[in-house]
mmCIF file of C-alpha atoms and ligand atoms in Angstrom:
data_model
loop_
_atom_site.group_PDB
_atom_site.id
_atom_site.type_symbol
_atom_site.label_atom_id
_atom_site.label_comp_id
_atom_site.label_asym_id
_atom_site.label_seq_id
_atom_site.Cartn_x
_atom_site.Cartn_y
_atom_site.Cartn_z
ATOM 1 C CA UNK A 39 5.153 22.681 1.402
ATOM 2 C CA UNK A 40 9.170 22.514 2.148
ATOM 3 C CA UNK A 41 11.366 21.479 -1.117
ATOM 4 C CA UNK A 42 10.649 18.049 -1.837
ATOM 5 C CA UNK A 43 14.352 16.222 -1.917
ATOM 6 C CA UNK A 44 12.493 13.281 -3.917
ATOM 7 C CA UNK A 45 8.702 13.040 -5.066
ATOM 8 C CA UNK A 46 7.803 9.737 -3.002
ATOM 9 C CA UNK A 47 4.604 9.597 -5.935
ATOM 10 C CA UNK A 48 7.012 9.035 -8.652
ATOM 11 C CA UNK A 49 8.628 5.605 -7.189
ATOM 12 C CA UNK A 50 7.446 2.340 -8.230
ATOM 13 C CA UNK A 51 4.220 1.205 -5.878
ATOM 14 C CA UNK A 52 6.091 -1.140 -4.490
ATOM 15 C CA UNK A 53 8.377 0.794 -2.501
ATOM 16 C CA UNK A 54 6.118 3.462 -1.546
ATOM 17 C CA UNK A 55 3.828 0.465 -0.212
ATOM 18 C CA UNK A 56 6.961 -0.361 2.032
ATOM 19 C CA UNK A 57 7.853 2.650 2.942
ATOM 20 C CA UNK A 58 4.399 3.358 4.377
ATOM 21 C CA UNK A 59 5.230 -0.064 6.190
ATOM 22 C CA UNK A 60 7.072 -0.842 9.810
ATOM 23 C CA UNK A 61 7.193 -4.749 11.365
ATOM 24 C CA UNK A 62 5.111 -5.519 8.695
ATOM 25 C CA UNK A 63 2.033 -3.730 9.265
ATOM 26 C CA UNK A 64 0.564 -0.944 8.456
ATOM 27 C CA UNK A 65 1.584 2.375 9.679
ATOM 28 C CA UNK A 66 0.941 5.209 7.554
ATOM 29 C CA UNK A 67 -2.186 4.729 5.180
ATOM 30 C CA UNK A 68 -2.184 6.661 2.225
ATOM 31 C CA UNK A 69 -2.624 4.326 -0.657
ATOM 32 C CA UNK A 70 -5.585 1.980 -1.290
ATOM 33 C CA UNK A 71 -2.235 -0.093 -3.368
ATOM 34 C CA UNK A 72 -1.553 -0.737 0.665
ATOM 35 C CA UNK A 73 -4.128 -3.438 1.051
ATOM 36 C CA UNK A 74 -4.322 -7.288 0.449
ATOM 37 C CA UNK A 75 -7.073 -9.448 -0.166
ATOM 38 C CA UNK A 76 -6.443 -10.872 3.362
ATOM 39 C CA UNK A 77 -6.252 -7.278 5.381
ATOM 40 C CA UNK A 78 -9.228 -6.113 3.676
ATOM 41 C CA UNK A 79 -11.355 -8.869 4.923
ATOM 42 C CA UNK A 80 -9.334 -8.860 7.948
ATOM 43 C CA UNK A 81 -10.273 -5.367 8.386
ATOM 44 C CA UNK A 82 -13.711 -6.275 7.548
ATOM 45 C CA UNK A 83 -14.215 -8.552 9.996
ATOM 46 C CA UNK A 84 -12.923 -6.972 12.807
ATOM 47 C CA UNK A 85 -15.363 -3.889 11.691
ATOM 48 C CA UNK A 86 -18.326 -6.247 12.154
ATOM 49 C CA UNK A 87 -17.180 -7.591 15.365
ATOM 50 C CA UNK A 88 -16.357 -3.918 16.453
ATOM 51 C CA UNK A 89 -20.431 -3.203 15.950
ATOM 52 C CA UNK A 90 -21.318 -5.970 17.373
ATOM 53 C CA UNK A 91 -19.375 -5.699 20.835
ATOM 54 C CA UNK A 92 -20.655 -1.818 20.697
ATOM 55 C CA UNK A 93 -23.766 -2.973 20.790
ATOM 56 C CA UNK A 94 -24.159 -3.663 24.421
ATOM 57 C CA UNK A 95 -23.449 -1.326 27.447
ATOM 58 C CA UNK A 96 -20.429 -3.394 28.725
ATOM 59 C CA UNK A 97 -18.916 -4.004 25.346
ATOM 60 C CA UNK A 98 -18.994 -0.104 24.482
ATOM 61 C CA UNK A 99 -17.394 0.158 27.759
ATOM 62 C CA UNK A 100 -14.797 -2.257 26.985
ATOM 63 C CA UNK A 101 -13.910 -0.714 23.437
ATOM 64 C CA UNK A 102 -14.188 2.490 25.152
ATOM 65 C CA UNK A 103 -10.730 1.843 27.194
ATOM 66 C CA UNK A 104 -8.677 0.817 24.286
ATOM 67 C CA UNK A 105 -7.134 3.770 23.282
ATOM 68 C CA UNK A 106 -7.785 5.700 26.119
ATOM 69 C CA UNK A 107 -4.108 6.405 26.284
ATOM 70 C CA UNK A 108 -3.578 7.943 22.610
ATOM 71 C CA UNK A 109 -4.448 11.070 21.296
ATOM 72 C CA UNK A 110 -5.703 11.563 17.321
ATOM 73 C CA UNK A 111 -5.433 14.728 15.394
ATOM 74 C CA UNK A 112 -8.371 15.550 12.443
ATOM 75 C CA UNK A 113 -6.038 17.747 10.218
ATOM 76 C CA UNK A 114 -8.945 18.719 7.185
ATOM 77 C CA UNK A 115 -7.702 21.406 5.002
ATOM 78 C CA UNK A 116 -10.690 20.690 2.431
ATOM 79 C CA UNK A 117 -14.425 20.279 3.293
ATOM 80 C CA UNK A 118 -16.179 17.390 4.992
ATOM 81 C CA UNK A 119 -18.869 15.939 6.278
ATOM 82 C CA UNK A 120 -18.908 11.926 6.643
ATOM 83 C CA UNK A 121 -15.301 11.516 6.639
ATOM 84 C CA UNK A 122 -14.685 13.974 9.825
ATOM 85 C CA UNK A 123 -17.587 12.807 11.539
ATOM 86 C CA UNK A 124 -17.280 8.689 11.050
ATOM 87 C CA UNK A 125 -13.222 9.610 12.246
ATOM 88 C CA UNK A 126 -14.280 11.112 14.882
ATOM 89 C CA UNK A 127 -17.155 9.114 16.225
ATOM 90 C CA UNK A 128 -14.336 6.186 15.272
ATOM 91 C CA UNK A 129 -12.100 7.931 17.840
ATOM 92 C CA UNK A 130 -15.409 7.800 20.365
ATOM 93 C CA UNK A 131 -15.755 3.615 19.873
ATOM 94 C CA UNK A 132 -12.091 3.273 20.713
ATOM 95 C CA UNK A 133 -11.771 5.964 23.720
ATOM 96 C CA UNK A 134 -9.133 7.553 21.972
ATOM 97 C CA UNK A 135 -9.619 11.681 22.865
ATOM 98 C CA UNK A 136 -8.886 13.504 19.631
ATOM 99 C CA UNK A 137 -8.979 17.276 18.466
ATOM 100 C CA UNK A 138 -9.025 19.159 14.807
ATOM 101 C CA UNK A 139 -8.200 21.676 13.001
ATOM 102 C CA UNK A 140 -10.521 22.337 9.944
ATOM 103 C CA UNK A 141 -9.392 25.905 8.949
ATOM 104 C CA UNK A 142 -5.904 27.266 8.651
ATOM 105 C CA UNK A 143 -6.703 30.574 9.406
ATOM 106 C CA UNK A 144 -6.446 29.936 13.026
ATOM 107 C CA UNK A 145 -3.248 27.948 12.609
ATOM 108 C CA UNK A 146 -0.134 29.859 12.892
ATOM 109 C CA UNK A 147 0.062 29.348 9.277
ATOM 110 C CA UNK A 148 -1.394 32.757 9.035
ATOM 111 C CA UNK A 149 2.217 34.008 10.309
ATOM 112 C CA UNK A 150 3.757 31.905 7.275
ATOM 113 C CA UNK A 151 4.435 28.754 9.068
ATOM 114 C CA UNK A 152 4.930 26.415 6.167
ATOM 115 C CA UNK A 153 2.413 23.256 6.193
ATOM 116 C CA UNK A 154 6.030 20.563 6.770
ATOM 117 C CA UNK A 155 6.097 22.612 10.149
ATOM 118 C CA UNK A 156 2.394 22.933 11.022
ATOM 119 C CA UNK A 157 2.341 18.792 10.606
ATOM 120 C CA UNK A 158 5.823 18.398 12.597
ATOM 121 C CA UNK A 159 4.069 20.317 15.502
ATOM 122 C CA UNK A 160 1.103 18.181 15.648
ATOM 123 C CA UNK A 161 3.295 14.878 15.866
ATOM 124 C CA UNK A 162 4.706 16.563 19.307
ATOM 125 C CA UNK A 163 1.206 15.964 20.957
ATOM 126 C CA UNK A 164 -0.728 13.502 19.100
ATOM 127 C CA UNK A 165 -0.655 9.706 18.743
ATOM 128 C CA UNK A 166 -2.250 10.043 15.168
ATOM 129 C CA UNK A 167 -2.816 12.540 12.502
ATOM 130 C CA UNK A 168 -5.935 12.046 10.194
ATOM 131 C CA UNK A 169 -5.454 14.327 6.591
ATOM 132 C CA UNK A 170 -7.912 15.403 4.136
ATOM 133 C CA UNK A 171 -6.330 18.263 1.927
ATOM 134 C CA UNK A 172 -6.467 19.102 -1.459
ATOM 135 C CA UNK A 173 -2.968 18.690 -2.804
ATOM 136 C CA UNK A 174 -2.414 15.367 -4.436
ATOM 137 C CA UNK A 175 0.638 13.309 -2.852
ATOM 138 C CA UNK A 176 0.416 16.049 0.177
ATOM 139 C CA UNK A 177 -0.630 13.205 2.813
ATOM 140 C CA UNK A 178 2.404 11.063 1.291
ATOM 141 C CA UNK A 179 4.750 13.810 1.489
ATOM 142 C CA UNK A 180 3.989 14.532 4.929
ATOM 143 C CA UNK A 181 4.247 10.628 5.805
ATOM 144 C CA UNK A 182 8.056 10.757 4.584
ATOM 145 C CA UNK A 183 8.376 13.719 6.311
ATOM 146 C CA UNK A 184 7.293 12.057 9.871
ATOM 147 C CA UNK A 185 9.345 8.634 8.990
ATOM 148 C CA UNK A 186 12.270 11.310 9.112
ATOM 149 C CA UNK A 187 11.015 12.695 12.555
ATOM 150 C CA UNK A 188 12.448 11.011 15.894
ATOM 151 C CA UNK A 189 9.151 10.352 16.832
ATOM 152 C CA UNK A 190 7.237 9.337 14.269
ATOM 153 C CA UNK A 191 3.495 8.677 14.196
ATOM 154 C CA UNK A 192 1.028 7.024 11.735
ATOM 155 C CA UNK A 193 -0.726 9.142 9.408
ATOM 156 C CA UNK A 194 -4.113 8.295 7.532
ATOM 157 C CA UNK A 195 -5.158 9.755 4.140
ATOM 158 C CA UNK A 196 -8.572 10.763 4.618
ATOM 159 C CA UNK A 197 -8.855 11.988 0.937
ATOM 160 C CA UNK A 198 -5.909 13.765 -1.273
ATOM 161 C CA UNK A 199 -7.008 15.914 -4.337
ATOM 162 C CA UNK A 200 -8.100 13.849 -7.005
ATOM 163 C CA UNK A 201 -5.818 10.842 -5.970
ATOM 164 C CA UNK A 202 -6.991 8.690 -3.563
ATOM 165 C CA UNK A 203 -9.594 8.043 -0.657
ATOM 166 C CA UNK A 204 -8.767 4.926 0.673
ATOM 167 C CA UNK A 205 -10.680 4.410 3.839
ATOM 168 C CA UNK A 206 -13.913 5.264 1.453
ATOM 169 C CA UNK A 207 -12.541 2.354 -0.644
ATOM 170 C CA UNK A 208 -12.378 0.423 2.923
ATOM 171 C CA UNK A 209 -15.664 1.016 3.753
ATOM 172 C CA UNK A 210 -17.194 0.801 0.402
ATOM 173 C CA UNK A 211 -15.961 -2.679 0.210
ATOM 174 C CA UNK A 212 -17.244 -3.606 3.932
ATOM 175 C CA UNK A 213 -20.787 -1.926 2.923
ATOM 176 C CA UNK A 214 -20.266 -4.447 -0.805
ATOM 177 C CA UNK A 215 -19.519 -7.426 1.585
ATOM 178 C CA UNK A 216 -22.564 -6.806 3.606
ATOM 179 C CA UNK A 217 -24.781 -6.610 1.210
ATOM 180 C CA UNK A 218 -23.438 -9.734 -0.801
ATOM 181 C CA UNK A 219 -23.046 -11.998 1.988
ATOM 182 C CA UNK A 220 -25.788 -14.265 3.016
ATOM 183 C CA UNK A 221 -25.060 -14.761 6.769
ATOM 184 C CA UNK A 222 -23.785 -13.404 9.712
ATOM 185 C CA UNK A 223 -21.515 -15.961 10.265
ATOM 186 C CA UNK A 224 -20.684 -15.706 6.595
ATOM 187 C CA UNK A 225 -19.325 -12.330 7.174
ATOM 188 C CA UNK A 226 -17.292 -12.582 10.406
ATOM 189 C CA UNK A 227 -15.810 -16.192 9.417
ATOM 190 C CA UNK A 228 -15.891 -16.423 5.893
ATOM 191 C CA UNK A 229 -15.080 -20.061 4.005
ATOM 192 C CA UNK A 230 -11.550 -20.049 3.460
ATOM 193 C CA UNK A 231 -10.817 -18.777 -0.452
ATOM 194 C CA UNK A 232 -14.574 -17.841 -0.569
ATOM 195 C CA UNK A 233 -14.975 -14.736 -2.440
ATOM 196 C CA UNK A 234 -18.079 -12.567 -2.448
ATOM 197 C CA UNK A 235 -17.404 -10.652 -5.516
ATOM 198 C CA UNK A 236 -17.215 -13.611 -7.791
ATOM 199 C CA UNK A 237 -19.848 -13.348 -11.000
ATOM 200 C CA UNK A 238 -20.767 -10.019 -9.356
ATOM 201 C CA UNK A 239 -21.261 -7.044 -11.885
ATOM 202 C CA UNK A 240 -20.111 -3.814 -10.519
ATOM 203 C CA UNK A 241 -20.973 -0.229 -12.192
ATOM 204 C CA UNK A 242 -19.511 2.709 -11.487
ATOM 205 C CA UNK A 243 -21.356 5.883 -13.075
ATOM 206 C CA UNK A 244 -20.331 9.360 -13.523
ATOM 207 C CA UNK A 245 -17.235 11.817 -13.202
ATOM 208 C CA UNK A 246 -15.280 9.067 -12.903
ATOM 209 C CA UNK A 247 -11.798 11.141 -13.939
ATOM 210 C CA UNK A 248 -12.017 12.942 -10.533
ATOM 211 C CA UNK A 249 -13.368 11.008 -8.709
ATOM 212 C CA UNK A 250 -10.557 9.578 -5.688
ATOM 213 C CA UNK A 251 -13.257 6.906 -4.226
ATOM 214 C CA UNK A 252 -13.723 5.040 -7.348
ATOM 215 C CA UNK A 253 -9.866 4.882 -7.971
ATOM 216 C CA UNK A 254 -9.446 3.632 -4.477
ATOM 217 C CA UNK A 255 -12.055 1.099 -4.807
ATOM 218 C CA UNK A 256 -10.778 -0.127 -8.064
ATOM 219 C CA UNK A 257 -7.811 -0.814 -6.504
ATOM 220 C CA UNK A 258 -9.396 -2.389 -3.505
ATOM 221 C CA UNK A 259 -11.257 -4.966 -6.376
ATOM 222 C CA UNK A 260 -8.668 -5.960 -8.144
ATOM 223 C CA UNK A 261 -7.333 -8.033 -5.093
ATOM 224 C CA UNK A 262 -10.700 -9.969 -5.281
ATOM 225 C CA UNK A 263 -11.234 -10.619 -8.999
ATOM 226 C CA UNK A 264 -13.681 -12.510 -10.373
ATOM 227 C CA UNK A 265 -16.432 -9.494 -10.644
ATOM 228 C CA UNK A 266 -17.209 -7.227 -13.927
ATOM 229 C CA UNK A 267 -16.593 -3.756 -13.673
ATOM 230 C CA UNK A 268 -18.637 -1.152 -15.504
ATOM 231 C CA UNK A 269 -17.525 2.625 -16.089
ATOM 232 C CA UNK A 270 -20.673 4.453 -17.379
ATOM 233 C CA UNK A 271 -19.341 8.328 -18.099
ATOM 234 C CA UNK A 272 -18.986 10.599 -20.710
ATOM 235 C CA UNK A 273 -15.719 10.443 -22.215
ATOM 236 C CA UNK A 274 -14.983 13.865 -20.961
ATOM 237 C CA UNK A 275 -15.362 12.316 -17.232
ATOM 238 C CA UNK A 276 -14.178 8.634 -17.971
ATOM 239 C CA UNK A 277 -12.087 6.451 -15.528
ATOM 240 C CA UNK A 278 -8.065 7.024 -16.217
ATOM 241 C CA UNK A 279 -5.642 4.781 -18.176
ATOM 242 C CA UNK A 280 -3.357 4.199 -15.066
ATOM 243 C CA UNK A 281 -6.338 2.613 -13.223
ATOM 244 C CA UNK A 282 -7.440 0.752 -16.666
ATOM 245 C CA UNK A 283 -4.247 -0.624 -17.411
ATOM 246 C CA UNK A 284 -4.097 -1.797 -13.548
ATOM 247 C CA UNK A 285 -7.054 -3.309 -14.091
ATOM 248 C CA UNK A 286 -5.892 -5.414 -17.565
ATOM 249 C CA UNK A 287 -2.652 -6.255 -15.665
ATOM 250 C CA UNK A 288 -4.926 -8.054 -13.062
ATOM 251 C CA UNK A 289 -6.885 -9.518 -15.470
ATOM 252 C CA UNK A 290 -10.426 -7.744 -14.046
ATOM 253 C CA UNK A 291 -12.940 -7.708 -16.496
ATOM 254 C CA UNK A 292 -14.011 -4.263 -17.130
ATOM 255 C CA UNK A 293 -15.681 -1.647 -20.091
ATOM 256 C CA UNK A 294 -16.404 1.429 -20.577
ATOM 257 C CA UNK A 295 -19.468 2.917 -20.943
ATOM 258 C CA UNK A 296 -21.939 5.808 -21.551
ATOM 259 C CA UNK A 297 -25.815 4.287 -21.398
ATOM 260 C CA UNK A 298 -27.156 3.512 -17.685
ATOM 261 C CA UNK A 299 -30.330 2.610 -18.243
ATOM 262 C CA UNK A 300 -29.162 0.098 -20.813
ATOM 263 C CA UNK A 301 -27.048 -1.844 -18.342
ATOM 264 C CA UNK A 302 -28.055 -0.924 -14.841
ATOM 265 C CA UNK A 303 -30.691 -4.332 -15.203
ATOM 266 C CA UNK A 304 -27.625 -6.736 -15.365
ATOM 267 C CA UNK A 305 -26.277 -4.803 -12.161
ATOM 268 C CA UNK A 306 -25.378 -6.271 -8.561
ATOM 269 C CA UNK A 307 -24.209 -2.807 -7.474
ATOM 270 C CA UNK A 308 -24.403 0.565 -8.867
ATOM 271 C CA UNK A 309 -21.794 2.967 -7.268
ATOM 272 C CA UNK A 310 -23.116 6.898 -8.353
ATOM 273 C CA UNK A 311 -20.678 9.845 -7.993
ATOM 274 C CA UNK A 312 -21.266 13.436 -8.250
ATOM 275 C CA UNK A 313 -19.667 16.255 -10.695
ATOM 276 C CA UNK A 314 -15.995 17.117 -9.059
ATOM 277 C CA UNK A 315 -16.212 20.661 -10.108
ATOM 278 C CA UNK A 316 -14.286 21.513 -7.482
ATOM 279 C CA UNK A 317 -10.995 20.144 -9.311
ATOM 280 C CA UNK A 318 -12.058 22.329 -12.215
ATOM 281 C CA UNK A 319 -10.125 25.172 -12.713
ATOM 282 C CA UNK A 320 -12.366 26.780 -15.504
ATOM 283 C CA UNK A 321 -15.649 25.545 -14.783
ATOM 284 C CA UNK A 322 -15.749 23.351 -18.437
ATOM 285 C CA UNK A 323 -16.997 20.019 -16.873
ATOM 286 C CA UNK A 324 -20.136 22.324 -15.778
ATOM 287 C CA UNK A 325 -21.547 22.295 -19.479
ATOM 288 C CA UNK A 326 -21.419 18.359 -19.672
ATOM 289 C CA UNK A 327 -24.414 16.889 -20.054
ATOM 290 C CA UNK A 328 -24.997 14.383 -17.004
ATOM 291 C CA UNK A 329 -29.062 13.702 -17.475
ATOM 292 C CA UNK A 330 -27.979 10.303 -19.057
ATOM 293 C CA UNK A 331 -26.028 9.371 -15.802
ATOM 294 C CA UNK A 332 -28.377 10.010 -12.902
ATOM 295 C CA UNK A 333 -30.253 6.862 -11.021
ATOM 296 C CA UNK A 334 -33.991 7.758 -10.962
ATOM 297 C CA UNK A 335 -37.394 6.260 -9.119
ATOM 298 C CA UNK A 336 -38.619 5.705 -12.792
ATOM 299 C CA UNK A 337 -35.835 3.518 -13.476
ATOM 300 C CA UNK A 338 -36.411 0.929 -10.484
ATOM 301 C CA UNK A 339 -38.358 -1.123 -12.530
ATOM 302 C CA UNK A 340 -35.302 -2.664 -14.546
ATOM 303 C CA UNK A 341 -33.454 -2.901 -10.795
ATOM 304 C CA UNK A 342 -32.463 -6.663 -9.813
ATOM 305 C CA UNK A 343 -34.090 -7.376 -6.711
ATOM 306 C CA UNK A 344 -31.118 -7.534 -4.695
ATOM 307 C CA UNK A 345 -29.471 -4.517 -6.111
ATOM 308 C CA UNK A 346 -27.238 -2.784 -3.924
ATOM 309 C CA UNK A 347 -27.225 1.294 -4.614
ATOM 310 C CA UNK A 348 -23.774 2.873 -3.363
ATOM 311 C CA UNK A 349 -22.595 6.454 -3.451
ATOM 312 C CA UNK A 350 -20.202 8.347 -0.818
ATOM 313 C CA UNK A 351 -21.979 11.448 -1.389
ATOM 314 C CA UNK A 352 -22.316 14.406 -0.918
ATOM 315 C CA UNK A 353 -24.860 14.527 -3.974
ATOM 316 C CA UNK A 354 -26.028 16.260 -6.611
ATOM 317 C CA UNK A 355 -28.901 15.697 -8.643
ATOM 318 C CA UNK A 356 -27.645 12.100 -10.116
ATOM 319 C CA UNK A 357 -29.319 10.495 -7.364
ATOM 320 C CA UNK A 358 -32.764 10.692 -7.236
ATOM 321 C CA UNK A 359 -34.063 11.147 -3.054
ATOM 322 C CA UNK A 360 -37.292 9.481 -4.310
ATOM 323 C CA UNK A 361 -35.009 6.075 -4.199
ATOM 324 C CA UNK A 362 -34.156 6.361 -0.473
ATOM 325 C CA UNK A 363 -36.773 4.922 0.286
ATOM 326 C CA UNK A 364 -36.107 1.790 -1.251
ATOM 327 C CA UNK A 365 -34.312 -0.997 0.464
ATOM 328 C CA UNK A 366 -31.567 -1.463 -2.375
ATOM 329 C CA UNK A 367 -30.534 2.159 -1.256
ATOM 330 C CA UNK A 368 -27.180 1.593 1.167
ATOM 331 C CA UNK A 369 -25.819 5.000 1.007
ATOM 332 C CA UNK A 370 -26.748 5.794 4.140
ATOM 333 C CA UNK A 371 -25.573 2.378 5.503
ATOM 334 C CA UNK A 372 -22.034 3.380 3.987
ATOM 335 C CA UNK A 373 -21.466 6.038 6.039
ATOM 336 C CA UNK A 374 -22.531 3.868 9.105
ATOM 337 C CA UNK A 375 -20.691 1.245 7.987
ATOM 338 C CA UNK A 376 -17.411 4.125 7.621
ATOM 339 C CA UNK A 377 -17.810 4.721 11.473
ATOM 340 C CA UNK A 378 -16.918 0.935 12.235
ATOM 341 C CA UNK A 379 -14.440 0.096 9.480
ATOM 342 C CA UNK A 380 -12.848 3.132 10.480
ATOM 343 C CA UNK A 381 -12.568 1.944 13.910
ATOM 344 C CA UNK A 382 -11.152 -1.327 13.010
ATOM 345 C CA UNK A 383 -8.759 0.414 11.037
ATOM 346 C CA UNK A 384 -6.906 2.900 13.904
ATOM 347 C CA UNK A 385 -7.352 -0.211 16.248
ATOM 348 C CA UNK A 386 -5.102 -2.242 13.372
ATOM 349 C CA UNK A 387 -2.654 0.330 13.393
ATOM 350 C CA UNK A 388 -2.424 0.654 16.908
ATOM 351 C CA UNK A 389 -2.319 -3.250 17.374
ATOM 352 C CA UNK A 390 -5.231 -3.778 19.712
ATOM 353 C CA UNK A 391 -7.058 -5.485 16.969
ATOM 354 C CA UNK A 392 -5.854 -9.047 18.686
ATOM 355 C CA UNK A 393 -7.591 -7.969 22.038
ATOM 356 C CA UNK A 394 -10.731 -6.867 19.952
ATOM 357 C CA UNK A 395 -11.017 -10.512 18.277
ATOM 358 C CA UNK A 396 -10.318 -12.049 21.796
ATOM 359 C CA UNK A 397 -13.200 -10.190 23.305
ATOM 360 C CA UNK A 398 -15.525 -11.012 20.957
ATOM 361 C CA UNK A 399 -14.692 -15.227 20.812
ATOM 362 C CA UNK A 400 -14.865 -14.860 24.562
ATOM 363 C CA UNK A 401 -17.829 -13.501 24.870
ATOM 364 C CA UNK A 402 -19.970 -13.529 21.566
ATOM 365 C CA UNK A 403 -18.963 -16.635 19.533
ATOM 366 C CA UNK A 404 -22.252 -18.294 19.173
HETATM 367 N N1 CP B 233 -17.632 10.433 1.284
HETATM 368 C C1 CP B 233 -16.960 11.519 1.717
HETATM 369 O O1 CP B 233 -15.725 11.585 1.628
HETATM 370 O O2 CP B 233 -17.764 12.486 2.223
HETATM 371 P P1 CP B 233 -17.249 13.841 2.887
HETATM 372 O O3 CP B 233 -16.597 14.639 1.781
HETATM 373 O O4 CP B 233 -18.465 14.501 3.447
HETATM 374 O O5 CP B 233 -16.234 13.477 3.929
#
């Protein structure tokens, strides 16, 4: 990276919120801090109206001309699976043609082009850059970077080190809504000041330290309220103070914890993550002892019947396969569910999200 004339992660959320911010929307998304109560289930709802116009031949056809005329760039400088593909099948819904680079080594980087100059080239041909890299506050940096550009293009976070992952968080929350809302109609047109999460008890189990999709989601929770959040880790791996004390200053009921089995009966949702050994530098968090925080078969007896079983995988062995199966298990409806929310998202930034909701009360408000 170039010399950093001021660390944009060190300025009060506030103004790194705005100055992620033009005409008051969204233009570069980087922080899950970014969203309101109302965008999320804006977001939300244009998601489910997204899968429901793709559902037919001539609404896939219709989506599939709304971007036509931008161009999206999957920049992934770290390994992935769902968050590449769900971009890029996102891309697919909207029309928008898109290309990637996944390996540096065949970027001119190799000559010792610095990464400032690799992302300034890719703004000269693309509508949109999509991120994943490893550096924390790299996908921020680069988003001041391109506000200082004379043409400047939105930039999405698709996970940064350790920090954040906030389209997971998006997603996560549209899969949460899904499964907690009783109807349809419910979920495109909710009550106004209904919220879904209310009484709702939330746990979040494992290397919670590391892990950037349960930060973003806490985040993302906060703006409802009303729910109980649960942090089952060992204390070697437990959630961090700056997300705790964001928590307390929202007034979320939350504790920490280190027994599943003793609390995963009072559960409405059980979000696993895996080891992040990958942000360990001398392989210590390998020696922890995680048998006490893995979700087993055996244990479905002390499920609630309408448990909902998250985790954005990959996995490891803290989720048993024995339980996919079961129809509690939405993991694999997550990363579904990340193809549309995803959509909705690049059509919000792009501002076609008013001609999605017009198509769909013209043709599918029943
Ligand atoms: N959930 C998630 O970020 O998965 P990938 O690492 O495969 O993108």
């Amino acid at each position: 990276m170039d010399i950093r004339p001021e660390d944009p992660t060190q300025l009060p959320t506030q103004r790194r919120v705005r100055l992620l911010t033009q005409n008051d929307r969204l233009f570069h998304v980087i922080l899950a801090q970014q969203f309101d109560r109302d965008l999320i289930d804006q977001l939300c709802r244009i998601a489910e109206m997204i899968r429901i116009i793709a559902d037919a031949r001539a609404g896939a056809k219709f989506l599939n001309t709304i971007l036509s005329h931008k161009r999206a760039m999957l920049y992934f400088a770290q390994p992935s699976t769902r968050t590449f593909l769900s971009f890029s099948a996102a891309c697919q819904v909207l029309g928008m043609p898109h290309n990637d680079v996944r390996d540096a080594r065949t970027s001119s980087e190799v000559k010792g082009e610095t990464e400032d100059d690799t992302i300034r080239t890719l703004s000269q041909y693309f509508d949109l850059i999509i991120m994943r890299h490893p550096g924390e506050g790299f996908a921020e940096h680069m988003a001041h970077m391109l506000n200082g550009m004379r043409r400047n293009i939105p930039l999405i976070n698709g996970g940064s080190g350790k920090d954040q992952h906030p389209t997971q968080a998006l997603l996560d929350v549209y899969t949460l809504y899904r499964c907690f809302a009783e109807s349809l109609v419910k979920r495109i047109r909710p009550e106004p000041d209904s919220n879904l999460f209310e009484g709702k008890t939330i746990a979040f189990v494992g290397d919670l330290k590391r892990g950037r999709t349960v930060r973003s989601l806490a985040y993302l929770l906060a703006r409802y309220g009303g729910m109980r959040l649960l942090f089952v880790a060992p204390d070697e791996l437990q959630i961090s103070g700056d997300i705790l004390e964001h928590l307390e200053r929202n007034e979320i009921e939350h504790e920490l914890m280190d027994d599943l089995p003793k609390i995963v009966g009072d559960c409405d949702a059980v979000y696993m993550t895996r080891l992040q050994d990958e942000h360990d530098a001398d392989g210590e968090s390998k020696k922890i002892d995680l048998s006490r925080f893995a979700l087993t078969k055996d244990m479905s007896h002390l499920f609630k019947p309408d448990l909902a079983i998250l985790h954005p995988l990959p996995r490891r062995g803290e989720l048993d396969t024995a339980l996919d199966s079961d129809p509690r298990a939405k993991y694999f409806d997550q990363m579904r569910n990340g193809m549309w929310m995803r959509s909705a998202l690049i059509a919000y930034i792009f501002g076609v999200d008013a001609v999605i909701l017009d198509h769909y009360y013209s043709y599918y408000n029943f």
